[in-house]
Amino acid sequence: MSRLRNSYLGQAWLILLLAGVFGALLAAIHLELSPRIEENIRAEIMREIPGLLLGGEAVTGASITIDGDQVSIESASGESTSLTVVEQPSEAAALYRVSEGDPEGRLLGWVARGQDHGYADVIELLVGLTGDTTQITGIYVLNQKETPALGDGIVRSDFRQHFAGIATDSPLTVGRNAEEAAQSPYAIQALTGATVSSRSVCNIVNDTVALVKTEIAEPAEGFDARP
Amino acid sequence: MPVHEPTPLERFLNGILPENPVYRQLLGLCPTLAVTAAMKPAMTMVGATAFVLICANLITSLIRHLLKPHLRILVFTLTIATFVTIADRTLAAFAYPMSKLLGPYVPLIIVNCMIISRCEVCSSKQGPKAALADAIGVSLGFLLALASVATVREILGNGSWFGIQLVPESFPTLILMILPPGAFLALGSLLGLATWLGQRRKARVSASEAGSA
Amino acid sequence: MEIFADLLLIAIGAALVNNFVLTYFVGLCPFLGVSRRLDTAFGMGCAVTFVISVAALLSWTMTEFVLRPGAPLPNWVWSSLNPAAETGQIDLSVLSYIVYIFVIASSVQLVEMYVRKFFPPLYKSFGVFLPLITTNCAILFACLEIMKHVVARDWGLAESLTLAIFGGVGFTIAIVLMAGIREELELCEVPESLRGAAITMIVAGILALAFMGFSGIGANVEKLINP
């Protein structure tokens, strides 16, 4: 024991042994837990997709289960729907093709993830589009660090509701109050006291929609752009 | 003169109040401010830190006779980093929303001065029983500190405790307490309170000693 | 022009808007311990900035080429040892934290040797505080932020170094401000129970409140550069 302690070579062997033991422990943890962690990351987005494309009422009180590519929704009344979500190769952030039933089923819509700088920090959004990309079905805020009680109202459903059903043939603009917003079918009403956050969300939605349209018009290799 | 080595029970009791890591030793202030906006993340952080502290203390206590003195910081760091990785991955696998909320503060447990200081002061000198008692005691002290700050911040800033709404929704709350300045103000006030209570106790003890002398 | 705007945004964000000490609460130990006098505070700020930059450079290199999922170096080694294996399978990210802490310890050693050789009086005045920079949360925090963005393939070397250097600058600003205030506080009658750490925390809270006013500068600077 004391000989081990007094010799540098012995110490080196001890450190190597410790490193080996810890390394093996970490490798075991990695092999065991990585699949679960990746599933968690995917599930975060998949869980929001039904609400984005089918509307808020379809998912209130419903239970959503995720199994690989399939998302099954069992509504409160007992009806069950199943969607297949397949990620498409894309230049920018993630883009998902959502079809009813199996992957060969009817195209329900597209969901894309976009991000850009907001007022305080980066805002990350999910934007839902109809299958022909002519209408936005809704948005969902994944990540934001806006001012509490002011800018962070962008996560509230009454603000996100402004985006549901808006046509995409012209870029969206922000109106500072209800009268300004009513002047154009492409205008959304900003949050009181959070014009910059609202404008940032609007810009992110515009950029994401434009990106999705380009990617579908000129699909990359492996991109399933069937209508 | 033989050096008085604290017994496991003394180590355990010391860590809770007399040598409280946050209020007395001012270690581990980063998580005390960062994750205490609500009770749930605070308690998760305490759990993760306790896990790392207990495992690191046990392991360093078991190999304390094999190490040359100048290599011990290296071994402590290696051990702590390994267990923090394990804690972080386990949290991400089984409680992903909480892991996202805690963010970079779980890996920052590695540089939490509290853990290295306990390894250095206690477990490199005493056996596994004392090291375990010390780790549990200090974890309880950390729990006390974080719970006190989190309670103040969550009740004043959100009107809730552990997520349970305590005041009606329309009641105005001090949102500042959830933001960074509120963290500093809450901890500063509580530190002042702890110091005042300690000074009062000392004054009473010395007054009773002077009275009986 | 685009890259300049991005770097400026990151720099302002790290130094002012999301100040390492006053928003993220990292680097508090030297902030409390070394902020009694203005000159030691400034010296500590410069030392931390130097160490953060060196550590960020090393950890970016390690993350980009070895540690991230799909990193080139381990995959090249594995495929030369085992030509039949699938490429891109090796993921060493579970070793990240261990590698970072050793990178930081080595950076501190490097900086210590450099300062001892070229600025001996400065080295003597630092005393024990220079090796203590290893346990400074700010450096590990910078490495973790860089890791997050490198894994998401967002940032290159320029952005990572900008975050590190201006994070250190922000730390220096905060600690120098605190030192100036504490020098004045010594002449005041602070209540006995608040002396020391408690009053420093309360003053830091007021400083943090002031720094919250910087929120939104980033968005407006970006608008200036990219109208």
PDB file of N, CA and C in Angstrom, chain B residues 179-184, chain C residues 15-26 28 31 170-171 173-175 177-178 200-201 203-212 214:
ATOM      1  N   LEU B 179     -36.945  37.133 -11.427  1.00  0.00           N
ATOM      2  CA  LEU B 179     -35.872  37.568 -12.302  1.00  0.00           C
ATOM      3  C   LEU B 179     -34.546  37.631 -11.543  1.00  0.00           C
ATOM      4  N   PRO B 180     -33.419  37.736 -12.275  1.00  0.00           N
ATOM      5  CA  PRO B 180     -32.105  37.736 -11.604  1.00  0.00           C
ATOM      6  C   PRO B 180     -31.957  38.723 -10.446  1.00  0.00           C
ATOM      7  N   PRO B 181     -32.395  39.998 -10.573  1.00  0.00           N
ATOM      8  CA  PRO B 181     -32.202  40.887  -9.417  1.00  0.00           C
ATOM      9  C   PRO B 181     -32.882  40.347  -8.162  1.00  0.00           C
ATOM     10  N   GLY B 182     -34.062  39.753  -8.336  1.00  0.00           N
ATOM     11  CA  GLY B 182     -34.776  39.217  -7.182  1.00  0.00           C
ATOM     12  C   GLY B 182     -33.992  38.134  -6.481  1.00  0.00           C
ATOM     13  N   ALA B 183     -33.248  37.322  -7.275  1.00  0.00           N
ATOM     14  CA  ALA B 183     -32.446  36.266  -6.666  1.00  0.00           C
ATOM     15  C   ALA B 183     -31.404  36.868  -5.736  1.00  0.00           C
ATOM     16  N   PHE B 184     -30.687  37.877  -6.241  1.00  0.00           N
ATOM     17  CA  PHE B 184     -29.654  38.522  -5.420  1.00  0.00           C
ATOM     18  C   PHE B 184     -30.253  39.144  -4.172  1.00  0.00           C
TER      19      PHE B 184
ATOM     20  N   ALA C  15     -21.651  40.507 -23.022  1.00  0.00           N
ATOM     21  CA  ALA C  15     -21.065  41.487 -22.114  1.00  0.00           C
ATOM     22  C   ALA C  15     -22.122  42.257 -21.324  1.00  0.00           C
ATOM     23  N   LEU C  16     -23.240  42.608 -21.966  1.00  0.00           N
ATOM     24  CA  LEU C  16     -24.178  43.504 -21.314  1.00  0.00           C
ATOM     25  C   LEU C  16     -25.541  42.864 -21.051  1.00  0.00           C
ATOM     26  N   VAL C  17     -26.200  42.403 -22.125  1.00  0.00           N
ATOM     27  CA  VAL C  17     -27.586  41.971 -21.989  1.00  0.00           C
ATOM     28  C   VAL C  17     -27.687  40.744 -21.089  1.00  0.00           C
ATOM     29  N   ASN C  18     -26.881  39.734 -21.361  1.00  0.00           N
ATOM     30  CA  ASN C  18     -26.870  38.518 -20.549  1.00  0.00           C
ATOM     31  C   ASN C  18     -25.526  38.417 -19.862  1.00  0.00           C
ATOM     32  N   ASN C  19     -25.234  39.392 -19.003  1.00  0.00           N
ATOM     33  CA  ASN C  19     -23.961  39.442 -18.297  1.00  0.00           C
ATOM     34  C   ASN C  19     -23.746  38.161 -17.501  1.00  0.00           C
ATOM     35  N   PHE C  20     -22.538  37.593 -17.589  1.00  0.00           N
ATOM     36  CA  PHE C  20     -22.277  36.298 -16.959  1.00  0.00           C
ATOM     37  C   PHE C  20     -22.585  36.313 -15.465  1.00  0.00           C
ATOM     38  N   VAL C  21     -22.176  37.398 -14.785  1.00  0.00           N
ATOM     39  CA  VAL C  21     -22.369  37.410 -13.337  1.00  0.00           C
ATOM     40  C   VAL C  21     -23.787  37.796 -12.976  1.00  0.00           C
ATOM     41  N   LEU C  22     -24.318  38.838 -13.627  1.00  0.00           N
ATOM     42  CA  LEU C  22     -25.565  39.428 -13.151  1.00  0.00           C
ATOM     43  C   LEU C  22     -26.806  38.787 -13.749  1.00  0.00           C
ATOM     44  N   THR C  23     -26.674  38.021 -14.822  1.00  0.00           N
ATOM     45  CA  THR C  23     -27.840  37.336 -15.370  1.00  0.00           C
ATOM     46  C   THR C  23     -27.738  35.835 -15.199  1.00  0.00           C
ATOM     47  N   TYR C  24     -26.552  35.277 -15.442  1.00  0.00           N
ATOM     48  CA  TYR C  24     -26.403  33.826 -15.373  1.00  0.00           C
ATOM     49  C   TYR C  24     -25.854  33.350 -14.036  1.00  0.00           C
ATOM     50  N   PHE C  25     -25.465  34.222 -13.147  1.00  0.00           N
ATOM     51  CA  PHE C  25     -24.989  33.903 -11.805  1.00  0.00           C
ATOM     52  C   PHE C  25     -23.724  33.061 -11.774  1.00  0.00           C
ATOM     53  N   VAL C  26     -22.917  33.079 -12.821  1.00  0.00           N
ATOM     54  CA  VAL C  26     -21.673  32.322 -12.781  1.00  0.00           C
ATOM     55  C   VAL C  26     -20.534  33.260 -12.414  1.00  0.00           C
ATOM     56  N   LEU C  28     -19.431  33.836  -9.279  1.00  0.00           N
ATOM     57  CA  LEU C  28     -19.770  34.619  -8.093  1.00  0.00           C
ATOM     58  C   LEU C  28     -18.692  34.583  -7.026  1.00  0.00           C
ATOM     59  N   PHE C  31     -16.324  37.256  -7.568  1.00  0.00           N
ATOM     60  CA  PHE C  31     -17.136  38.462  -7.517  1.00  0.00           C
ATOM     61  C   PHE C  31     -17.340  38.905  -6.073  1.00  0.00           C
ATOM     62  N   GLY C 170     -17.546  41.264 -19.859  1.00  0.00           N
ATOM     63  CA  GLY C 170     -18.715  41.521 -19.021  1.00  0.00           C
ATOM     64  C   GLY C 170     -18.436  41.239 -17.559  1.00  0.00           C
ATOM     65  N   PHE C 171     -17.729  40.129 -17.300  1.00  0.00           N
ATOM     66  CA  PHE C 171     -17.352  39.802 -15.925  1.00  0.00           C
ATOM     67  C   PHE C 171     -16.492  40.903 -15.331  1.00  0.00           C
ATOM     68  N   ILE C 173     -16.406  44.074 -16.242  1.00  0.00           N
ATOM     69  CA  ILE C 173     -17.241  45.258 -15.993  1.00  0.00           C
ATOM     70  C   ILE C 173     -17.974  45.104 -14.671  1.00  0.00           C
ATOM     71  N   ALA C 174     -18.588  43.927 -14.471  1.00  0.00           N
ATOM     72  CA  ALA C 174     -19.377  43.742 -13.256  1.00  0.00           C
ATOM     73  C   ALA C 174     -18.504  43.804 -12.007  1.00  0.00           C
ATOM     74  N   ILE C 175     -17.338  43.140 -12.045  1.00  0.00           N
ATOM     75  CA  ILE C 175     -16.522  43.090 -10.834  1.00  0.00           C
ATOM     76  C   ILE C 175     -15.904  44.457 -10.544  1.00  0.00           C
ATOM     77  N   LEU C 177     -17.284  47.409 -11.323  1.00  0.00           N
ATOM     78  CA  LEU C 177     -18.378  48.216 -10.770  1.00  0.00           C
ATOM     79  C   LEU C 177     -18.586  47.895  -9.298  1.00  0.00           C
ATOM     80  N   MET C 178     -18.605  46.584  -8.982  1.00  0.00           N
ATOM     81  CA  MET C 178     -18.828  46.170  -7.605  1.00  0.00           C
ATOM     82  C   MET C 178     -17.701  46.662  -6.708  1.00  0.00           C
ATOM     83  N   THR C 200     -23.191  42.890  -0.158  1.00  0.00           N
ATOM     84  CA  THR C 200     -22.686  42.732  -1.523  1.00  0.00           C
ATOM     85  C   THR C 200     -23.760  42.129  -2.416  1.00  0.00           C
ATOM     86  N   MET C 201     -24.487  41.141  -1.899  1.00  0.00           N
ATOM     87  CA  MET C 201     -25.550  40.529  -2.685  1.00  0.00           C
ATOM     88  C   MET C 201     -26.646  41.532  -3.010  1.00  0.00           C
ATOM     89  N   VAL C 203     -26.416  44.816  -3.179  1.00  0.00           N
ATOM     90  CA  VAL C 203     -25.900  45.750  -4.183  1.00  0.00           C
ATOM     91  C   VAL C 203     -25.864  45.088  -5.549  1.00  0.00           C
ATOM     92  N   ALA C 204     -25.477  43.796  -5.585  1.00  0.00           N
ATOM     93  CA  ALA C 204     -25.459  43.074  -6.862  1.00  0.00           C
ATOM     94  C   ALA C 204     -26.865  43.000  -7.443  1.00  0.00           C
ATOM     95  N   GLY C 205     -27.875  42.856  -6.581  1.00  0.00           N
ATOM     96  CA  GLY C 205     -29.247  42.834  -7.061  1.00  0.00           C
ATOM     97  C   GLY C 205     -29.626  44.139  -7.735  1.00  0.00           C
ATOM     98  N   ILE C 206     -29.209  45.264  -7.130  1.00  0.00           N
ATOM     99  CA  ILE C 206     -29.517  46.560  -7.737  1.00  0.00           C
ATOM    100  C   ILE C 206     -28.763  46.730  -9.051  1.00  0.00           C
ATOM    101  N   LEU C 207     -27.503  46.250  -9.082  1.00  0.00           N
ATOM    102  CA  LEU C 207     -26.740  46.281 -10.332  1.00  0.00           C
ATOM    103  C   LEU C 207     -27.434  45.457 -11.408  1.00  0.00           C
ATOM    104  N   ALA C 208     -27.922  44.257 -11.013  1.00  0.00           N
ATOM    105  CA  ALA C 208     -28.597  43.384 -11.977  1.00  0.00           C
ATOM    106  C   ALA C 208     -29.845  44.077 -12.515  1.00  0.00           C
ATOM    107  N   LEU C 209     -30.549  44.786 -11.627  1.00  0.00           N
ATOM    108  CA  LEU C 209     -31.732  45.540 -12.041  1.00  0.00           C
ATOM    109  C   LEU C 209     -31.353  46.578 -13.080  1.00  0.00           C
ATOM    110  N   ALA C 210     -30.220  47.272 -12.846  1.00  0.00           N
ATOM    111  CA  ALA C 210     -29.769  48.273 -13.810  1.00  0.00           C
ATOM    112  C   ALA C 210     -29.411  47.623 -15.137  1.00  0.00           C
ATOM    113  N   PHE C 211     -28.737  46.464 -15.083  1.00  0.00           N
ATOM    114  CA  PHE C 211     -28.328  45.808 -16.313  1.00  0.00           C
ATOM    115  C   PHE C 211     -29.521  45.284 -17.101  1.00  0.00           C
ATOM    116  N   MET C 212     -30.647  45.075 -16.441  1.00  0.00           N
ATOM    117  CA  MET C 212     -31.836  44.625 -17.174  1.00  0.00           C
ATOM    118  C   MET C 212     -32.254  45.668 -18.190  1.00  0.00           C
ATOM    119  N   PHE C 214     -30.462  46.892 -20.334  1.00  0.00           N
ATOM    120  CA  PHE C 214     -29.800  46.662 -21.617  1.00  0.00           C
ATOM    121  C   PHE C 214     -30.592  45.740 -22.520  1.00  0.00           C
TER     122      PHE C 214
END
